[in-house]
Amino acid sequence: MPVVSLPYKYLERLTGADRKTIIDRLPMIGCDIERILDEQVDVEFFPDRVDLYSTEGVARAMRGFLGLESGEEEYPVAPAKIQFTVDENLKDIRPYLGSAVIRNISLDNEAIISLMGVQEALHWVVGRGRSKVAIGVHDLDKVTPPFRYFGAPLTRKFVPLDFTEEMTLAEIMEKHPKGRDYAHIVSGKPVMPLIEDAKGNVLSFPPIINGELTRVTEKSRNLLLDVTGTDERAVMTAVKVITTALISAGGTCEGVFVNGKPCPDLTPSIRDVSVSACNKLIGCSLNADEMAGVLRSMRYGTEPAGPGVVRVRIPCYRADIMHDWDIFEDVAIGYGFDNLETMLPRAPTLGREHPIMARAGLIREICCGLGFQEVMPFTLSCDDVMYTKMQRPQDSRVLRVLHPISEDQTLVRTDILPLLLDLLRINKRRELPQKIFHIGDVVRSLETSQKMALASTHPGADFSEAYAVIDSVCCEMGLSYDVAESSDPAFIDGRRADIVVNGKVIGVFGEIHPAVLSAFDIDQPVSAIEIDLKALE
Amino acid sequence: MQLALNEKRLLLELTKIRTASPEELAIVLDRPAESVIQYGGLLSQKGLAEVDRDVSIRLVLTSEGTLYCTEGLPERQLYDSFGESSSIAELNNHPHARIGLGWMKRLGWVKIDGGSVIKTGNAAPSPIEKALASPDTVSPEVKKELLKRGLAAEEESVRYTIRITEAGQKFAASGIELVEETGTLTSDQISSGAWRDLTLRRYDISKKPRPVWPGKIHPYQRLINEMRRILLDMGFTELYGSVVQGAFWNFDALFQPQDHPAREMQDTFHLKERSELPAGWEKVRDIHEHGGETSSCGWGGRWDPEKAKATVLRTHTTSLSIQHLATHPNPPEKAFCIGRVYRRETIDPTHLPEFEQLEGIVMDDDVSFRHLLGYLKEFYGRMGFSNVRFRPAYFPYTEPSVEPEVWIDGLGWVELGGAGIFREEVTAPWGISSPVLAWGLGVSRVAMLRMGLSDLRELYQSDIDWVRRTPVMNDRGDC
């Protein structure tokens, strides 16, 4: 989740409340305070509330939440004059463009930092690392409309941000730090997305870098916004979030004709929601007026719409409102989670253990009764532990993870005994005897089932010990079993046996082979048992 | 006062000779001297005897010292190797030239004139030479020199003396009966009644026993069992299911958009196997694309069934909850699951790629968000967290969402899990029309708080001694 820095002075000025009041109440609208610094507070907002990624947006929400203001903010858009065209040759590359002009704005340093912060956060959360959406803000007075968004050849040159020399698009992708970060999004395409003005000045090479020419400074008075991407809804979300923040920062918005259609549309959307449905979901008993009041404190517009219904005007920046329940959640937040009394339903239900878990519990009881201590090893393992050290062939049904984090965790265990031996290795300096067991999940093909294993190490650990234990385990599990000569290479020939129940081999026991012991770096004999509980089903 | 047979024998012997060394007593009592010291110790605990421990330090020749004692010190050997005088160059051929020459000069045996070493005629035995014969009786200065030259070393020797006390005399005078003691009670002695005439040897209860390690349930499993019991008590049915899940159940059915970063290889363990989509998958597609028949607008865009056929190691047990609901769409339904989940995180003390998650769901006609808060409060309360508060939160598949925090002395408010009501986008495709309350919790986080662990790995790669030392009944901590 993105961390947004809120500079106190700017935040206090926009909100009209002191920092302590704001910081105290912030978590109750939904965020985690990351750090409180001298000049700013760093806050982690949830990925659905992209409108809170700017200081302006937080101030707007807090003014409502603190009761300083109520209802929606108005976002007038002056008629479009400037033309912006999208070329057909971007159709399969990055076809969507949103734009707006902001006039008569004066950004101080804190406002510029906030603007850069909201861009970064949107790039990450809405833009999925700029692949879905990329945002550029430009000093409009440095360029001449109309503007053109088109696919340009890699040989096209301009001076990218933070550079003084012209570079070709190919050079930028290779050498510019942002180029190296984001070139993968467009590399291999026949042409590159580019935005230029009437005179051929380059404003931006989306999604990689803006031009140095249109850099926004404290002196910039009129701004042009470009948002490009592969998903129209996401592009428009970014336009709305940034435009409304810039209006809150003191600018006025003027539309832009994008392929002849005026942009942006900052009108609220309308939802008629049921008061009783809201009360039912939250468990409260608000009337329509009370509910509307709470919603206005959450910065919605409301109007009556017949009995038991509230017509909600959803501000354009609230991209997270997908369903009536999203509005109901805001009713709960506005009402205050701490004001909701907790309760339990009167009618009870009957609980039931899962039979596999019940069985596991009984097996634990048996193993503990025999003096074995439970251990709980990882379920991720590797060939070396699972098969190589055990001298066993690979289980053909083993599942391997496609991108392991480490060499130790490349597959999901198919057996448990190897992990017990690995634990004996870790504990080789601890007092003997050591007797350990585990019952847990193994995965073969796509199927999860359970195995159990026991291991005992001390100078006298031998076949007879394992035989005595398995005899007792089978007896306690109510199994009548036979033994048969085993060929499991993890055990010593002549000191190993398969456990056979109803003609089916369900497990193996005996003395672990000395070569296996050395492979695990164990220097005492080990007697062991493993049972596949799946084979009993 | 109760005395063991050997104590009585020692006391009786002491009444005769008053004081003696353990070695002397060992012969009379026919027991090893170490045992005699032990009996003496037992008598002294009862005030009947005293055991004096006299530690003396002796000077003993080292192997080098012993060698020089017979062959002569290096300076003496060098002195004897030439006549009245010799050139330094010639003397340097002698193996002891380097040490010997310095000492000869220091002792005044020779003087050096130009390149020659000339004997002074006075080469009486030096104090060190004399000391080698009887190192234990030398003056402190010589002793220091012997130690410094590594010719002798200090050796500690302990001498015990056992002496009877006044009280011991009195006790012995009151009469001591020597009866043969028995160490082990046998079956024959019990059945024949012979035990009536036996004196069983008394044990020294002040001595600690050897440790016995019981077979026991792992402390972490005990915590899991405690949570299971609480949920079963609260009327929840337990779920168990596959570790491997189709992306459909792990993500899509939970309204996770297909381009959500958590689905990608960086965060989730993907497998190469493919899974089948269940009957009714089209409704999930519709929900994603436009909200289906609900009031939702969906995520928009195209939903790709191929992406949903990928398989992953489950990233949460919610994949089991939704499958349970899909097959049990009628209320009431209360279920829980505690199972291992997988996240592609690098191992460090507080992050592991696999850990246990607890999840509970409640579906009923009339349950609300306030009931969810009630269940949370009840569950945490039974876990010993009596002070719970709630904060807004965001999870892709719940609305409203809430983050419970519990108060822990010394730590303050600690976030413990997440909860919410399943979005209609999650429940509608399966014909579920009642609200579904859901909450999840990282079990290992509770384990860390309860057991005071600083490293989660201790749970899975356990030090056996830690398991042995963790009491079955006392791991509840203060919370």
Short mmCIF file of N, CA and C in Angstrom, two decimals, chain B residues 150-217:
data_model
loop_
_atom_site.label_atom_id
_atom_site.label_comp_id
_atom_site.label_asym_id
_atom_site.label_seq_id
_atom_site.Cartn_x
_atom_site.Cartn_y
_atom_site.Cartn_z
N GLY B 150 58.98 -21.13 33.52
CA GLY B 150 58.20 -22.31 33.11
C GLY B 150 58.81 -23.60 33.59
N LEU B 151 59.61 -23.52 34.66
CA LEU B 151 60.27 -24.74 35.15
C LEU B 151 59.39 -25.45 36.17
N ALA B 152 58.48 -24.69 36.77
CA ALA B 152 57.60 -25.30 37.76
C ALA B 152 56.20 -24.73 37.60
N ALA B 153 55.21 -25.43 38.16
CA ALA B 153 53.82 -24.96 38.09
C ALA B 153 53.16 -25.21 39.44
N GLU B 154 52.10 -24.42 39.68
CA GLU B 154 51.40 -24.59 40.96
C GLU B 154 50.35 -25.69 40.83
N GLU B 155 50.23 -26.50 41.84
CA GLU B 155 49.24 -27.57 41.80
C GLU B 155 48.42 -27.51 43.08
N GLU B 156 47.07 -27.55 42.88
CA GLU B 156 46.20 -27.45 44.03
C GLU B 156 45.93 -28.84 44.58
N SER B 157 46.04 -29.01 45.86
CA SER B 157 45.63 -30.31 46.40
C SER B 157 44.70 -30.07 47.58
N VAL B 158 43.66 -30.93 47.65
CA VAL B 158 42.65 -30.77 48.70
C VAL B 158 42.79 -31.92 49.68
N ARG B 159 42.83 -31.56 50.93
CA ARG B 159 42.86 -32.61 51.96
C ARG B 159 41.63 -32.46 52.83
N TYR B 160 40.92 -33.57 53.01
CA TYR B 160 39.75 -33.54 53.87
C TYR B 160 40.09 -34.14 55.22
N THR B 161 39.45 -33.58 56.22
CA THR B 161 39.54 -34.20 57.54
C THR B 161 38.12 -34.27 58.08
N ILE B 162 37.76 -35.43 58.58
CA ILE B 162 36.41 -35.57 59.13
C ILE B 162 36.54 -35.72 60.65
N ARG B 163 35.72 -34.89 61.32
CA ARG B 163 35.85 -34.84 62.79
C ARG B 163 34.45 -34.94 63.38
N ILE B 164 34.33 -35.68 64.46
CA ILE B 164 33.02 -35.80 65.10
C ILE B 164 32.76 -34.56 65.97
N THR B 165 31.50 -34.15 66.06
CA THR B 165 31.17 -32.98 66.89
C THR B 165 30.65 -33.44 68.24
N GLU B 166 30.45 -32.48 69.10
CA GLU B 166 29.85 -32.72 70.41
C GLU B 166 28.50 -33.44 70.24
N ALA B 167 27.69 -32.87 69.35
CA ALA B 167 26.35 -33.42 69.10
C ALA B 167 26.47 -34.85 68.58
N GLY B 168 27.49 -35.09 67.76
CA GLY B 168 27.70 -36.43 67.21
C GLY B 168 28.01 -37.42 68.32
N GLN B 169 28.86 -36.97 69.26
CA GLN B 169 29.20 -37.83 70.39
C GLN B 169 27.94 -38.21 71.18
N LYS B 170 27.13 -37.18 71.44
CA LYS B 170 25.91 -37.41 72.22
C LYS B 170 24.97 -38.37 71.50
N PHE B 171 24.83 -38.11 70.21
CA PHE B 171 23.91 -38.94 69.43
C PHE B 171 24.36 -40.39 69.42
N ALA B 172 25.68 -40.56 69.25
CA ALA B 172 26.22 -41.93 69.22
C ALA B 172 26.03 -42.59 70.58
N ALA B 173 26.20 -41.76 71.64
CA ALA B 173 26.08 -42.31 72.99
C ALA B 173 24.66 -42.80 73.26
N SER B 174 23.68 -42.16 72.62
CA SER B 174 22.28 -42.56 72.83
C SER B 174 21.98 -43.90 72.16
N GLY B 175 22.94 -44.44 71.47
CA GLY B 175 22.78 -45.78 70.92
C GLY B 175 22.46 -45.80 69.44
N ILE B 176 23.28 -46.47 68.68
CA ILE B 176 23.04 -46.58 67.25
C ILE B 176 22.92 -48.04 66.89
N GLU B 177 21.84 -48.32 66.20
CA GLU B 177 21.62 -49.71 65.80
C GLU B 177 21.97 -49.86 64.34
N LEU B 178 22.87 -50.79 64.08
CA LEU B 178 23.27 -51.00 62.68
C LEU B 178 22.39 -52.07 62.06
N VAL B 179 21.57 -51.60 61.10
CA VAL B 179 20.71 -52.57 60.41
C VAL B 179 21.07 -52.55 58.93
N GLU B 180 21.12 -53.72 58.33
CA GLU B 180 21.40 -53.82 56.89
C GLU B 180 20.29 -53.11 56.12
N GLU B 181 20.65 -52.24 55.12
CA GLU B 181 19.63 -51.51 54.35
C GLU B 181 19.44 -52.13 52.99
N THR B 182 18.23 -51.97 52.47
CA THR B 182 17.91 -52.51 51.16
C THR B 182 17.70 -51.38 50.18
N GLY B 183 18.29 -51.53 49.02
CA GLY B 183 18.14 -50.48 48.00
C GLY B 183 16.85 -50.64 47.22
N THR B 184 16.57 -51.85 46.76
CA THR B 184 15.41 -52.06 45.89
C THR B 184 14.42 -52.99 46.52
N LEU B 185 13.20 -52.57 46.51
CA LEU B 185 12.12 -53.40 47.02
C LEU B 185 11.72 -54.38 45.93
N THR B 186 11.76 -55.68 46.27
CA THR B 186 11.45 -56.66 45.22
C THR B 186 10.04 -57.21 45.39
N SER B 187 9.61 -57.84 44.32
CA SER B 187 8.28 -58.44 44.30
C SER B 187 8.18 -59.52 45.40
N ASP B 188 9.24 -60.32 45.54
CA ASP B 188 9.25 -61.37 46.56
C ASP B 188 9.08 -60.79 47.94
N GLN B 189 9.82 -59.71 48.20
CA GLN B 189 9.76 -59.10 49.53
C GLN B 189 8.35 -58.60 49.82
N ILE B 190 7.68 -58.12 48.78
CA ILE B 190 6.31 -57.62 48.99
C ILE B 190 5.36 -58.76 49.27
N SER B 191 5.42 -59.79 48.42
CA SER B 191 4.42 -60.84 48.57
C SER B 191 4.69 -61.73 49.79
N SER B 192 5.95 -61.88 50.14
CA SER B 192 6.25 -62.76 51.29
C SER B 192 6.07 -62.04 52.62
N GLY B 193 5.94 -60.72 52.57
CA GLY B 193 5.83 -59.95 53.81
C GLY B 193 7.19 -59.62 54.40
N ALA B 194 8.28 -60.03 53.71
CA ALA B 194 9.64 -59.77 54.21
C ALA B 194 9.89 -58.28 54.34
N TRP B 195 9.13 -57.48 53.62
CA TRP B 195 9.35 -56.03 53.67
C TRP B 195 9.21 -55.47 55.07
N ARG B 196 8.44 -56.21 55.93
CA ARG B 196 8.24 -55.72 57.29
C ARG B 196 9.55 -55.64 58.05
N ASP B 197 10.51 -56.52 57.71
CA ASP B 197 11.78 -56.56 58.45
C ASP B 197 12.87 -55.79 57.74
N LEU B 198 12.54 -55.15 56.62
CA LEU B 198 13.58 -54.46 55.84
C LEU B 198 13.72 -53.02 56.26
N THR B 199 14.93 -52.51 56.16
CA THR B 199 15.10 -51.06 56.25
C THR B 199 15.46 -50.60 54.85
N LEU B 200 14.60 -49.82 54.24
CA LEU B 200 14.87 -49.33 52.88
C LEU B 200 15.76 -48.11 52.95
N ARG B 201 16.75 -48.10 52.06
CA ARG B 201 17.71 -46.99 52.08
C ARG B 201 17.00 -45.68 51.82
N ARG B 202 17.36 -44.70 52.63
CA ARG B 202 16.73 -43.39 52.47
C ARG B 202 17.37 -42.62 51.32
N TYR B 203 16.55 -41.89 50.61
CA TYR B 203 17.08 -41.05 49.52
C TYR B 203 17.37 -39.66 50.02
N ASP B 204 18.36 -39.06 49.43
CA ASP B 204 18.69 -37.67 49.75
C ASP B 204 17.78 -36.78 48.88
N ILE B 205 16.75 -36.22 49.49
CA ILE B 205 15.77 -35.48 48.69
C ILE B 205 16.27 -34.12 48.23
N SER B 206 17.44 -33.74 48.75
CA SER B 206 17.95 -32.43 48.32
C SER B 206 18.61 -32.53 46.95
N LYS B 207 18.86 -33.78 46.51
CA LYS B 207 19.51 -33.93 45.20
C LYS B 207 18.48 -33.89 44.08
N LYS B 208 18.75 -33.05 43.02
CA LYS B 208 17.84 -32.93 41.88
C LYS B 208 17.80 -34.24 41.09
N PRO B 209 16.64 -34.59 40.55
CA PRO B 209 16.58 -35.82 39.74
C PRO B 209 17.19 -35.56 38.36
N ARG B 210 17.46 -36.64 37.62
CA ARG B 210 17.85 -36.46 36.23
C ARG B 210 16.61 -36.03 35.45
N PRO B 211 16.80 -35.23 34.38
CA PRO B 211 15.62 -34.74 33.66
C PRO B 211 14.93 -35.86 32.89
N VAL B 212 13.61 -35.82 32.87
CA VAL B 212 12.81 -36.73 32.03
C VAL B 212 12.02 -35.86 31.08
N TRP B 213 12.10 -36.12 29.77
CA TRP B 213 11.37 -35.30 28.81
C TRP B 213 10.11 -36.02 28.37
N PRO B 214 8.98 -35.47 28.71
CA PRO B 214 7.74 -36.16 28.32
C PRO B 214 7.46 -35.97 26.83
N GLY B 215 6.72 -36.93 26.26
CA GLY B 215 6.20 -36.70 24.93
C GLY B 215 5.14 -35.63 25.07
N LYS B 216 5.20 -34.62 24.20
CA LYS B 216 4.12 -33.63 24.32
C LYS B 216 3.81 -32.94 23.01
N ILE B 217 2.68 -32.27 23.03
CA ILE B 217 2.22 -31.54 21.86
C ILE B 217 3.04 -30.26 21.75
#
